[in-house]
Amino acid sequence: MLVHVPVATARRTRGILVCAIGVGLAVAGAQASRRASSPERKLYEELNALRADRTHVYHIQEFALHRDAVRLAFEDGTIGLLEPFEGRVLGAVFSGSARVLVTPRDSAEKWSLSRFVGAPLLDEPVSKVYLRFTDGTAAEIESYLKSTGAKPVDDPAFLSDWDAVLGNLNPTNSLRTLRDLDSPSPLTYFQAVLAGGQQGNFEVSVDTRRPEQVLLGQVRYREGGRYYNLWAMFPSGESHGSPESVEPLRYSIETTVQDDLVLRGRTQMTFRALRDGERLIPMVLSRGLRVQSVRDQSGQTLDFFQNEDLSEKEVLRKGDDLFFVVAPEPTRAGQEIHWEVEYSGNVIADAGNGVFYVGARGAWYPHPNEAAHFCSFDLTFRWPRRLDLVATGNKTDEHEEGDWRVGHWVSDTPTAIAGFNLGSYSRSSAEAGSVHITVNVNQQLEQALSRLFRPQPGNPTAESAPIGWRRTSEAWKMAYLAAAPSPLPVPTPVIGQLARDIGEALRSMEQWNGAFPFVRLEVSPLPAALGQSWPGLLYLSTLTFVPKETQQRAGVGKRVSFSFTDLMPFHELAHQWWGNLVDYTSYRDEWMMEGLANYCALLYLDSRRPAEHVLAHALEGYREDLLERIPEGSQITDQIGPLSLGHRLDSSLTPDGFSRVIYAKGTWVVHMLRMMLQDPTAKDPDARFRGLLHALLEKHRFSALPEADLRGELERIMTPHMDLESLHSMDWFFEQWVHATGIPRYSLDYKVAAGTTGFQVEGTLRQEGVPDTFLARVPLYMTSGPAKPVLLGWVETSGIETRFRFHAATKPAHIAIDPGQTLLAVTQ
Ligand SMILES: [Zn+2]
């Protein structure tokens, strides 16, 4: 039995087409770290070494533990308490027959659980249980043993059975346990790793250090990839305060990129403690970078834990991007703390032809593992003179020092993240109002792309270029991996045009979103099939810089070409507002940033090329995508999961579930909101939608935007037509479109009769494919002759069939359901 506990790591993808290519990142060579040996290290090692206490093994029957929605019933078997640690029992192991029952509270989580285990609740017999806890479980077990008068038994086979398992599993719990042992006000946890049932090994935990305390899930492998399938995760019934322990305030980061691309960094960070009594502070840093030292403001060396007990090979395979620093004394809420962290390693890869892949863009400097906090950054870089470097913030200086270039960037607004890019660039600039835009592009294409655009007989990547963007991941990975020696220059006219286009888009987006949040914008290339948006810095796939004609000659499909060349630059540009001016905190809200950014990009393209109906075509394409059967089963793409599952949509069942669902459905949800808010009779039909975007960006400027606030803002401006429940609430909309799956299918049955004045249209609108409780306001249009369709009326659906009756001045030749695409639906 070997289960690894998931550790939350920062996910700041914000990208379109999140499918990082297979660029391997080497781990820094082994370094003898000069770390202080703290009492915590000794405790950590002792916790790892805990085994079942041979004097505390008992036969038990009919004993159950309840933790929130979890019931763990030990029916008949042997339990062994772990050896006491500083007088406390912190775990137990069980062999025999047991059963675990979990019922998630809300329907989305029931749905998620059902997708993984085939039922909306978990009721699983198991034969082995590994229990760890810092809550009152020990007292409960001891009280049960006392009440039944259970006597210890001698069972050497039981003990030796568990020895190796404890050796494997303890290290995944020791740091978590230490955080509570050290704290005078611990945030306790309870975890059970279960085996022997039909589901294989899985875990159930209730951890008050998580915003959503109850978790069920398991590790699964697919095609060499390791996934943590999160079956269900939800808040416990009891209310808990925020589990955040610190809040970052300032960073000063000095970085040297060596000639061999090794990154050496020193980050001085200032943060504020939010809780009393914390000793172990979790930090995010790419596993490709090895921490060398941590010091506090008095220069005292602090101990830290980074991918302990893993070899260098294992770090890449199963390590994580977290490390834990041992504070010299327990934190006091409100206290400001200054630490200096030194690290080095390899997060930059050479893609050939002088093109570099800057990886770990969200984890190249250490930062607390908390939700996004906006703060200030001061960045100093030192890099080989032959290369160019761009970074977030305002560049205050760049000069040469021998073979080196040195530059200094200071953030002029609060930002949640900092980043840089590196290459040998050609540049082109444009102005958009007071914003200075620079487009940087490599002088050549990286080897892999270069080969793609020089197709040779038998080169499969050129002939089987991908057609749909959701299928790009694998196809492009193949293309990128097929390296070739012949360099191909990037035509420079492209970058001048791109700079002007981005300038034009920026001005256009300001009409929807308000002033651009930064004084300058650097656009830079990334040799990968993805784009990302950092404050004032865009990363665009190198493919974006290849002219469309060249792409077409190489067999790149129209839709991929549209995604990379037409959409990506403006999608990432829109993230400057939606993602960098406001940010999401919970993974459940990431869809809002993706949906809003993508919709803004489509609005811009639509206004720029009105004859091409870009928005309508994109919505139609997304609808088709969502209705398409997934190759992994009988379901359609929409059924991979609701938007509110965020990155949990990626699992071994659907490795690219996030990118398949979030962009398509997120864009549709934003479109449906805009359509509901639209007033076709007003001078500015979109005034309400524009007001919504402005209000959200203004009220949440440089902070997080939770879904509840989007809902609240909508309820403030909603029209009576949007109040389908007559409760002055938008709950119906979010429950149906964000927290559930389902795309309604509509069909009509009607008859037309001549009346005294005009015609009576009477009929039934059928709604299928969604629950009977599904609410919608469906517009019906009539056509007669070649004239434009005329609105006949709206049908507010209730149940499978809704009857309607409308009056028409002229005789309708045909009645169409929502021809203007205001709803994500299938119409017949
Ligand atoms: Zn995006």
PDB file of N, CA and C and ligand atoms in Angstrom, residues 14-16 571-572 575 594 597 663, ligand 1:
ATOM      1  N   ARG A  14      -3.356  30.633 -15.844  1.00  0.00           N
ATOM      2  CA  ARG A  14      -3.866  31.808 -16.506  1.00  0.00           C
ATOM      3  C   ARG A  14      -3.669  31.748 -17.996  1.00  0.00           C
ATOM      4  N   GLY A  15      -3.292  30.620 -18.492  1.00  0.00           N
ATOM      5  CA  GLY A  15      -2.927  30.569 -19.900  1.00  0.00           C
ATOM      6  C   GLY A  15      -4.067  30.079 -20.749  1.00  0.00           C
ATOM      7  N   ILE A  16      -3.941  30.352 -21.985  1.00  0.00           N
ATOM      8  CA  ILE A  16      -4.841  29.750 -22.930  1.00  0.00           C
ATOM      9  C   ILE A  16      -4.103  28.501 -23.397  1.00  0.00           C
ATOM     10  N   HIS A 571      -6.407  37.346 -25.915  1.00  0.00           N
ATOM     11  CA  HIS A 571      -6.839  36.636 -24.697  1.00  0.00           C
ATOM     12  C   HIS A 571      -5.859  36.983 -23.562  1.00  0.00           C
ATOM     13  N   GLU A 572      -4.580  36.873 -23.852  1.00  0.00           N
ATOM     14  CA  GLU A 572      -3.584  37.179 -22.810  1.00  0.00           C
ATOM     15  C   GLU A 572      -3.590  38.660 -22.456  1.00  0.00           C
ATOM     16  N   HIS A 575      -6.224  39.342 -19.999  1.00  0.00           N
ATOM     17  CA  HIS A 575      -5.859  38.902 -18.642  1.00  0.00           C
ATOM     18  C   HIS A 575      -5.120  39.997 -17.871  1.00  0.00           C
ATOM     19  N   GLU A 594     -10.824  33.184 -16.932  1.00  0.00           N
ATOM     20  CA  GLU A 594     -10.683  32.645 -18.294  1.00  0.00           C
ATOM     21  C   GLU A 594     -11.866  33.053 -19.165  1.00  0.00           C
ATOM     22  N   ALA A 597     -11.688  36.942 -19.822  1.00  0.00           N
ATOM     23  CA  ALA A 597     -10.575  37.306 -20.713  1.00  0.00           C
ATOM     24  C   ALA A 597     -10.870  36.841 -22.138  1.00  0.00           C
ATOM     25  N   TYR A 663     -12.633  27.048 -21.133  1.00  0.00           N
ATOM     26  CA  TYR A 663     -12.689  28.130 -22.130  1.00  0.00           C
ATOM     27  C   TYR A 663     -14.041  28.144 -22.838  1.00  0.00           C
TER      28      TYR A 663
HETATM   29 ZN    ZN B   1      -6.364  32.485 -20.076  1.00  0.00          ZN
END
